[in-house]
Amino acid sequence: MPPPADIVKVAIEWPGANAQLIEMDQTYCLCVCVSSWSLSGAEQFALRYADGPQLYITEAKVNRIQTVMLFDSQQARAARQLLERIQSHSIDARLEALKELAKLSADPTFAAEYINMEGIGTLARLVESGTHFGEMLAFTLTAFLELMDHGIVSWDLISISFIKQIAGYVNQPMVDVSILQRSLAILESMVLNSHSLYHRVAQEITVGQLIGHLQVSNQEIQTYAIALINALFLKAPEDRRQVGRCEMASTLAQKHLRSIILNHVIRGNRPIKAEMAHQLYVLQVLTFNLLEERMMTKMDPNDQAQRDIIFELRRIAFDGESDPTGTEKRKATYTKDYKMLGFTNHVNPAMDFTQTPPGMLALDNMLYLAKVHQDTYIRIVLENSSREDKHECPFGRCAIELTRTLCEILQVGELPNEGCNDYHPMFFTHDRAWEEFFCVCIQLLNKTWKEMRATSEDFNKVMQVVREQITRALAMKPSSIDQLKNKLRGLNYSEILRLRQSERMSQDDLHSPPIIELRERILPEILELIKQQRLNRLCEGSCFRKLGNRRRQEKFWFCRLSLNHKVLHYGDLDESPQGEVPFELLSDKIPVSDIKSVLTGKDCPHMKEKSALKQNKEVLELAFSVLYDPDETLNFVAPNKYEYCIWTDGLCALLGREMGSDLTRSDLDTLISMEMKLRLLDLENITIPEAPPPVPKEPSSYNFTYNYS
């Protein structure tokens, strides 16, 4: 007869003694489990995992005990003992205590007890003393960061001397990698979580001082350095936002910084990790945000200095022509010239720059083109002024609208998107990347206008085509401005029409009744195929990062589905696995029959508990939880969007529910399209009728036979 489901055999050990195998009833409370060991004062002891992160077993987790346990003093007593050992005069005892504290700090129950005993203040004083170095200091900073990540204590309580000490580790030319990583992470958390600490950190650390850390080969250090640079700019208070932008602009404009990012970060590390790609994207967006002030500045028609810029545009374009004498003749000539330049308001072109966006940014772009690429500028203006009125491409109007379009494409003035990794290496290759990008695109616009034989009435159509050309070219990830030019040459108006027609035809075919009927017949087969693929991936398993550890001392756990699709096996790992993890190493399991539902995003318990932390905001879209009996949850944070879709789809398939992820929709469209094209291959170039052919009339008589004689 099999044992009851609530009875499990676990090995419980006492330090210095052999482990004993006992039967434990999971329905009992922890105090009963501990009392069964027959210890005097059992209420002073608690259970703790012997392997993995060695977290304590709470009442909520007692029904999941399936591994070797270790009897230990209760969390409060353990925290008190560790605090005493950390203050010991023995260096060896202090080091061992800090090692253990770095492990246990990830446990929220232990962290709360340790923090209540003023434990964070003790760690801060150890750092401020400046007497700890090497491994001891690394464990001290690790424990400090883990404890602060629980959000129990405000970062505003950090002292100035502590900030100076941490900044000192970052500014030192030679410092241990682990200490540097944790120091950069602590400073980043200070900037992101406290407005008051921003000024203190900014006084100790400048962007220029962080540039040196980008030249190392360690991508983790580079990522932390760029993340801190981004945080210093992104979280700048409103009262110094303008000053901060000026400092940021001068720093980012340095060719030295761009070459370091290009050669040591983008080209120096292959492949670039997702976190690094996101930080580069954020840096790109923040760099373009330096243009926001000019984009939102209206031109004052009465400002002579601003009007002189327009006069300069006219002078460069028509320099060879003599300046007429007399006020009336001069006004008439200027009006004619401004019309040839393509301004909407021929009398006072300054009025064209009163709309924001793009504001004065459009005029800046035009002046850069006229001065730096003068031949190109003159050619565009004179070429269009010699055409018929209805076919001329209005340079001024096009430049203004193009600037607005580029601002939308590159998110000028917008905050970076969470989880987006869409950075473009070519913007780190030139001193004036924005202006050069505009110059390439204005030539593209002029070329496309000619190819479309457009008139003024077609202005919006041309801008739509140009936007499509630019976005398609950027999607190819050109590594330089010259490569962008080559990509755009291949995306002329004829190619855009061909691409549109191909996409339209594939869409139109799917709307005819026979194709719709065929699609409905194929759909169940394709869904079953996708379902099997998702379940197979769950059987292979995936590695997940422990929530709260972020990029410091990665801790992992692994989860996979049994081959019969009846049980989820999971367990902790010391490091990220290189291949498949056998079921024997995964000590915990959940029967699929016990799973009630799958929660995602903000509905997940581990997102509700720590929704204020930055790290959870970043991973909100990758979080999901399995809710199972009795009201327990297994919480996940997927390493990327692909794994998130795979696991949420697979879990929904196990529960007999619809797979609704973006990946499923994409796979469904791709597979159905391929299958339908294969089945319709023999009907290529044959028009499929919208309705079935008519039924012929009945014959006048059915008395017809074939005479074989």
mmCIF file of C-alpha atoms in Angstrom, residues 2-3 56 71 132 232-233 250 306 339 351 460 496 503 533 550 601 603 608 619:
data_model
loop_
_atom_site.group_PDB
_atom_site.id
_atom_site.type_symbol
_atom_site.label_atom_id
_atom_site.label_comp_id
_atom_site.label_asym_id
_atom_site.label_seq_id
_atom_site.Cartn_x
_atom_site.Cartn_y
_atom_site.Cartn_z
ATOM 1 C CA PRO A 2 1.549 3.360 -1.008
ATOM 2 C CA PRO A 3 2.223 5.896 1.775
ATOM 3 C CA TYR A 56 14.447 29.129 5.743
ATOM 4 C CA PHE A 71 18.176 22.244 11.727
ATOM 5 C CA HIS A 132 37.979 45.831 4.683
ATOM 6 C CA LEU A 232 22.647 60.081 -13.772
ATOM 7 C CA PHE A 233 21.036 61.710 -16.794
ATOM 8 C CA SER A 250 29.439 68.027 -24.000
ATOM 9 C CA GLN A 306 17.124 83.923 -36.075
ATOM 10 C CA LYS A 339 9.467 80.518 -52.825
ATOM 11 C CA MET A 351 6.464 81.695 -39.640
ATOM 12 C CA ASN A 460 1.831 63.439 -47.820
ATOM 13 C CA ILE A 496 8.815 49.852 -52.113
ATOM 14 C CA GLU A 503 2.509 42.007 -49.001
ATOM 15 C CA GLN A 533 6.438 22.149 -29.891
ATOM 16 C CA ARG A 550 19.699 41.258 -10.743
ATOM 17 C CA GLY A 601 2.521 40.512 -15.282
ATOM 18 C CA ASP A 603 -1.179 39.747 -11.332
ATOM 19 C CA LYS A 608 2.759 42.781 -6.336
ATOM 20 C CA VAL A 619 11.013 42.351 -15.723
#
